[in-house]
PDB file of C-alpha atoms in Angstrom:
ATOM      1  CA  UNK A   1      99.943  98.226  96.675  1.00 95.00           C
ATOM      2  CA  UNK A   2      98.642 101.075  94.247  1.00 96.00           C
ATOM      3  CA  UNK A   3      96.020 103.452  95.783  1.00 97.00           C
ATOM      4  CA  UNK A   4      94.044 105.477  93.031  1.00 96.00           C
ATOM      5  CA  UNK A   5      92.270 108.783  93.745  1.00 96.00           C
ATOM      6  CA  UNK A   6      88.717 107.451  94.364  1.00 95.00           C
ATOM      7  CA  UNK A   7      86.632 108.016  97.707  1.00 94.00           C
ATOM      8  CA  UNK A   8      87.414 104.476  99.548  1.00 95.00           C
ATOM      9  CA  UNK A   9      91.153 105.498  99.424  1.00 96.00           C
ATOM     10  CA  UNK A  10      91.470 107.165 102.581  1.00 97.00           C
ATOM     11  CA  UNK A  11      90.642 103.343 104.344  1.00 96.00           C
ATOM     12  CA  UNK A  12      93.335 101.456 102.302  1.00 97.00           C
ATOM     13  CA  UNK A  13      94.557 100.672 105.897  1.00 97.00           C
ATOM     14  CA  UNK A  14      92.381  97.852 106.481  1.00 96.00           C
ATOM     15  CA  UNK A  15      93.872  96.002 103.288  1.00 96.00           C
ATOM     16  CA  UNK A  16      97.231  97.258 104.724  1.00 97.00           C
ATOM     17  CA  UNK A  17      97.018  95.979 108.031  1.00 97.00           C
ATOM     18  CA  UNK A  18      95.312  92.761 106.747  1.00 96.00           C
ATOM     19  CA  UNK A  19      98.136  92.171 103.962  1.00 96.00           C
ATOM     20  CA  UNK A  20     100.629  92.567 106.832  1.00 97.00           C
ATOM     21  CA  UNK A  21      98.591  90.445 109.183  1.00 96.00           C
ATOM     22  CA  UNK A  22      99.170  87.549 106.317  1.00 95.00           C
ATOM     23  CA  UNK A  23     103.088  88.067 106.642  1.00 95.00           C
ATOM     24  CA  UNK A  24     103.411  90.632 103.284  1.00 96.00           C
ATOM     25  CA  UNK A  25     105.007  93.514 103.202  1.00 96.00           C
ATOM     26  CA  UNK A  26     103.581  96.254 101.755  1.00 97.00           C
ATOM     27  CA  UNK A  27     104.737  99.552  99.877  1.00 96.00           C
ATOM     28  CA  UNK A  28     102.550 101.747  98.308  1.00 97.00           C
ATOM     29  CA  UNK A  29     102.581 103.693  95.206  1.00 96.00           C
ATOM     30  CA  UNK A  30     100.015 106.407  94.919  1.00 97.00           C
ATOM     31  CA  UNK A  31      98.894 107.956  92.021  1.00 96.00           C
ATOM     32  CA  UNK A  32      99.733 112.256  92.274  1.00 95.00           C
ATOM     33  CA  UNK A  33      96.200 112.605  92.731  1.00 96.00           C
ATOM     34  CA  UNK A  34      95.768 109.857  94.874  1.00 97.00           C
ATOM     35  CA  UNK A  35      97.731 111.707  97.681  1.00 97.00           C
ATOM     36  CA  UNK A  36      95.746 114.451  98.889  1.00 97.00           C
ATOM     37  CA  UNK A  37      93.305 111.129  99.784  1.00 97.00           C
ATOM     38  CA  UNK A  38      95.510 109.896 101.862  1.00 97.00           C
ATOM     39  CA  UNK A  39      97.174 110.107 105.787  1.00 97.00           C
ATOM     40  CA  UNK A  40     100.395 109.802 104.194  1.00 97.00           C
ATOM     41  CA  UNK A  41     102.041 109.532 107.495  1.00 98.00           C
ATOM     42  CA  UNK A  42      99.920 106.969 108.562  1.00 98.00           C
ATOM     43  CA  UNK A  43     100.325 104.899 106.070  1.00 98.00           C
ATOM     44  CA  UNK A  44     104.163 105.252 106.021  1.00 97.00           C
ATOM     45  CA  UNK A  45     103.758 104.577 109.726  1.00 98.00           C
ATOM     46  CA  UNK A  46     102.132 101.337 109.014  1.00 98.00           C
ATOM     47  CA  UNK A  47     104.203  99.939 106.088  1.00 97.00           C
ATOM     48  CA  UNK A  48     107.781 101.443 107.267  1.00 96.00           C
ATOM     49  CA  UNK A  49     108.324 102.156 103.943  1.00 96.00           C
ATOM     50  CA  UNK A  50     107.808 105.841 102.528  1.00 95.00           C
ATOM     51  CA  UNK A  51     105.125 106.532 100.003  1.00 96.00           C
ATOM     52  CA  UNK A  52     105.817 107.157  96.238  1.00 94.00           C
ATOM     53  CA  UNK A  53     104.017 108.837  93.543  1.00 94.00           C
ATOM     54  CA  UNK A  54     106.416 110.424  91.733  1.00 91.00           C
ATOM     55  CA  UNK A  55     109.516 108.597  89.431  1.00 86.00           C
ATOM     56  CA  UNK A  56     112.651 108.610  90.759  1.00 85.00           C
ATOM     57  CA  UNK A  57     115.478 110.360  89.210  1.00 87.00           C
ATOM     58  CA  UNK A  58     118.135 109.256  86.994  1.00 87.00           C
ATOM     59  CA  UNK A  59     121.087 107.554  89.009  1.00 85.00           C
ATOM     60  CA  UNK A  60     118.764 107.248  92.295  1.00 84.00           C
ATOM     61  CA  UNK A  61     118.693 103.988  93.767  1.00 81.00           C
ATOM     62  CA  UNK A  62     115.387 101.845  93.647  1.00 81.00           C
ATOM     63  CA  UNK A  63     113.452 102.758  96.302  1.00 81.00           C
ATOM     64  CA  UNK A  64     112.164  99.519  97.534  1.00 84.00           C
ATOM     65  CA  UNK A  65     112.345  95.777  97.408  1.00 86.00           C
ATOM     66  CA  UNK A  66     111.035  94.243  94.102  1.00 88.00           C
ATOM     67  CA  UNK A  67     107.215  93.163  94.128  1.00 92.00           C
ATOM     68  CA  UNK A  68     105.884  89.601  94.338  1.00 94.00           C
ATOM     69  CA  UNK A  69     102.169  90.858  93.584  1.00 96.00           C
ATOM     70  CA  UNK A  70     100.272  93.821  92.978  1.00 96.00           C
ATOM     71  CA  UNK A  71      97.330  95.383  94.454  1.00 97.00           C
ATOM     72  CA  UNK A  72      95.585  98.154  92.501  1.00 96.00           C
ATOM     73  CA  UNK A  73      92.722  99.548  95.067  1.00 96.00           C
ATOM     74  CA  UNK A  74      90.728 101.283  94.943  1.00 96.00           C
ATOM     75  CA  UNK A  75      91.243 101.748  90.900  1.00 96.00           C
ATOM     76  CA  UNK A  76      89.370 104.151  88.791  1.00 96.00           C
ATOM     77  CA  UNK A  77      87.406 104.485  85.390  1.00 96.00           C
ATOM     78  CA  UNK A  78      90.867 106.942  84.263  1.00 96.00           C
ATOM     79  CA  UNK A  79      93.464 104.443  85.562  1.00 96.00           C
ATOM     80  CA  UNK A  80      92.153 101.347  84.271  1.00 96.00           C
ATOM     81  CA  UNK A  81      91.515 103.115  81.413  1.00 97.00           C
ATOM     82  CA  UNK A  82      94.943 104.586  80.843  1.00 96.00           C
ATOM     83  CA  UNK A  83      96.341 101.470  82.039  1.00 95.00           C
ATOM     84  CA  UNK A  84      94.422  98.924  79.546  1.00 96.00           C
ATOM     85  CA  UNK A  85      95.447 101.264  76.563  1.00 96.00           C
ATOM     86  CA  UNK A  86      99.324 101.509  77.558  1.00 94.00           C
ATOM     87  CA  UNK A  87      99.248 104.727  78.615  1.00 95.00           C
ATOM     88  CA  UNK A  88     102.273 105.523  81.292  1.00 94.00           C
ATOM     89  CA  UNK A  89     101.822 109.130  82.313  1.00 94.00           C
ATOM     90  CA  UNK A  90     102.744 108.864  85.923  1.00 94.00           C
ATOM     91  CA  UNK A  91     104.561 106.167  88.176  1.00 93.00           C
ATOM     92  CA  UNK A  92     101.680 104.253  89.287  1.00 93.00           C
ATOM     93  CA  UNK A  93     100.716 103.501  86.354  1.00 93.00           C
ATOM     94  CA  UNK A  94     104.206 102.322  85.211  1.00 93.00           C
ATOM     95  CA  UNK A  95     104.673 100.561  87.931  1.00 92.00           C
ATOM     96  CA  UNK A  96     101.485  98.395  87.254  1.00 87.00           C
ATOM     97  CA  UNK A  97     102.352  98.159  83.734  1.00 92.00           C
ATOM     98  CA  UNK A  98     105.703  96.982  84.220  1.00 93.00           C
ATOM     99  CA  UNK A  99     103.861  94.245  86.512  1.00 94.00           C
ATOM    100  CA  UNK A 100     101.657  93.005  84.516  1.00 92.00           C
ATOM    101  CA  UNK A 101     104.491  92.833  81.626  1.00 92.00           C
ATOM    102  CA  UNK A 102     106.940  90.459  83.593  1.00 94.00           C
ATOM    103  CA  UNK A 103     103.510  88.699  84.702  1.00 93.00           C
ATOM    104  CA  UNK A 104     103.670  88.804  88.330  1.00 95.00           C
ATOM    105  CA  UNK A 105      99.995  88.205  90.032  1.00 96.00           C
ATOM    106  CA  UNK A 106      98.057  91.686  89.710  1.00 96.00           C
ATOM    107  CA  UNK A 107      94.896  91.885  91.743  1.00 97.00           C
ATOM    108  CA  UNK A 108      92.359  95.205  90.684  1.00 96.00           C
ATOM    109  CA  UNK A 109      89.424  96.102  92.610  1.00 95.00           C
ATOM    110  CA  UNK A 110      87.939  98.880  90.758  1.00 95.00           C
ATOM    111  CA  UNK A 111      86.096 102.081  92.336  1.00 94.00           C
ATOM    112  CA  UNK A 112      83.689 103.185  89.636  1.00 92.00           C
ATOM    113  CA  UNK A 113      80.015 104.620  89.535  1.00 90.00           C
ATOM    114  CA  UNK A 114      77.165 102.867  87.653  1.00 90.00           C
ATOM    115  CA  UNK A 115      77.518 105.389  84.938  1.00 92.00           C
ATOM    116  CA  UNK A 116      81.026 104.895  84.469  1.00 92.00           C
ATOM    117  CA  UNK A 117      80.826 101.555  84.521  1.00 91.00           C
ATOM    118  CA  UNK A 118      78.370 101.220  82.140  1.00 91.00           C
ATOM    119  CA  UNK A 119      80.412 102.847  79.538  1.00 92.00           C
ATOM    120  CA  UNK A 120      81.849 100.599  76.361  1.00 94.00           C
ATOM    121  CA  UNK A 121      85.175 101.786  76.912  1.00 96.00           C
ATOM    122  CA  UNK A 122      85.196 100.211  80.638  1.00 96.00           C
ATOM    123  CA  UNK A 123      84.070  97.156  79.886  1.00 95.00           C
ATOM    124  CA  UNK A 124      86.706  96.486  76.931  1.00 97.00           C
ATOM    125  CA  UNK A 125      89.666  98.028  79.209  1.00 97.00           C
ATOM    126  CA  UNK A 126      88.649  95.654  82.152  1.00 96.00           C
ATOM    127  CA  UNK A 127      88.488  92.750  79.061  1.00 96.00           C
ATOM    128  CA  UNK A 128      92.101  93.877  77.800  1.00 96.00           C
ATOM    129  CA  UNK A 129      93.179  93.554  82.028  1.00 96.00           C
ATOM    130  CA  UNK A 130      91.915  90.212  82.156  1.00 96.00           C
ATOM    131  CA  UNK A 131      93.663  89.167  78.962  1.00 96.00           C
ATOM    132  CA  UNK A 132      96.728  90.622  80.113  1.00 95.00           C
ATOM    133  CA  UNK A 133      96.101  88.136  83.102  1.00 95.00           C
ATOM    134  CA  UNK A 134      95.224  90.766  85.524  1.00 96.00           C
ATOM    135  CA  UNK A 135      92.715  89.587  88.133  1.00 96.00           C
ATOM    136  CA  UNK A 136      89.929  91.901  88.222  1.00 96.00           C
ATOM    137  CA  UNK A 137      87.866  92.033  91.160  1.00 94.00           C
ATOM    138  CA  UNK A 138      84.053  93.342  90.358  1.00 83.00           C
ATOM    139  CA  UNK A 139      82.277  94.991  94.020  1.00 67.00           C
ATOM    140  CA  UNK A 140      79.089  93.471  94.288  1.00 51.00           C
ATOM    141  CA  UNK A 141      76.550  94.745  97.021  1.00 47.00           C
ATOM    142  CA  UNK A 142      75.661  98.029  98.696  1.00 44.00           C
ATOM    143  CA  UNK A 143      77.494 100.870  98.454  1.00 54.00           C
ATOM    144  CA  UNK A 144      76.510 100.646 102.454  1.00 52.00           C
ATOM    145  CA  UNK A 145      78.551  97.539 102.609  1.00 66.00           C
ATOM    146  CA  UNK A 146      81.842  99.325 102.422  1.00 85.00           C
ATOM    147  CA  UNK A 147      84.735  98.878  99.952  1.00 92.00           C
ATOM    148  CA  UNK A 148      85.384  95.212  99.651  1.00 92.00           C
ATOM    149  CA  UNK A 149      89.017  95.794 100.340  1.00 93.00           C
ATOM    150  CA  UNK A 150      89.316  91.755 101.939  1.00 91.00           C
ATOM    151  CA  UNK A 151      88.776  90.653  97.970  1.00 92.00           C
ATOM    152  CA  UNK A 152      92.152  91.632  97.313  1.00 91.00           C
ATOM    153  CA  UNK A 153      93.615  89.120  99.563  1.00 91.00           C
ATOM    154  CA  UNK A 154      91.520  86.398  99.107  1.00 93.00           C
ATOM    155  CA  UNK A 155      93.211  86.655  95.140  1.00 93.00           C
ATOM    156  CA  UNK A 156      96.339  86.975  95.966  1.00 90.00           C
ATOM    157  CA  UNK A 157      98.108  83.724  95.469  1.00 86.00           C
ATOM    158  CA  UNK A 158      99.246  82.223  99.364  1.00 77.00           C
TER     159      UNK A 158
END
């Protein structure tokens, strides 16, 4: 799971706890900005597994198990941007690119205002996703509603 610096971040442990309620386990990447969002010890807590945001050094061993799917949630206008046009300036974002490369499912629920959303460039990066064969996951409803965290699951394949 990938947790982007947007405001619904700080709940990603209802997806969490619901992922692990479905018999996943879950690590999660964070982008650097994406940290100060959350309870990282919480989090850790709940997965077992320590949270990452930066790369690991040369000669370090992987630190944890290779993914069958990826979560991207909440994702923002800069990351789906960045990610869309190739761009790998942190390890979240080359962790989801390396994802969608070897094709394993990829699930994106995007956190984005109306005015970001709106823009040209958005709508083509979310276009390049879904030709990539990313799943992207459009919020419909309130803002009142809550973050629709439970869509990520429903996509993931069973």
């Amino acid at each position: 799971m990938i947790v982007c610096a947007a405001a619904p971040a700080p709940g990603v442990g209802e997806l969490i706890g619901a992922a692990i309620d479905e018999g996943w386990e879950v690590c999660v990447l964070a982008t650097p900005a994406a940290v100060a969002f959350l309870d990282v010890a919480a989090v850790e807590a709940q997965t077992g597994w320590p949270v990452f945001s930066e790369y690991r050094r040369p000669g370090e061993a992987k630190r944890q198990p290779p993914a069958d799917a990826v979560v991207v949630a909440p994702a923002t206008y800069n990351t789906i941007n960045k990610w869309a046009a190739g761009i790998v300036d942190n390890y979240a974002l080359g962790s989801f690119a390396e994802a969608t490369g070897l094709g394993l499912p990829v699930v994106v629920l995007p956190s984005v205002g109306d005015a970001l959303a709106g823009n040209l460039v958005f709508g083509r990066s979310l276009d390049a996703l879904r030709e990539a064969g990313v799943d992207v996951q459009i919020r419909c409803g309130s803002e009142d509603e809550g973050f629709p965290w439970g869509l990520a699951l429903e996509a993931l394949p069973k």
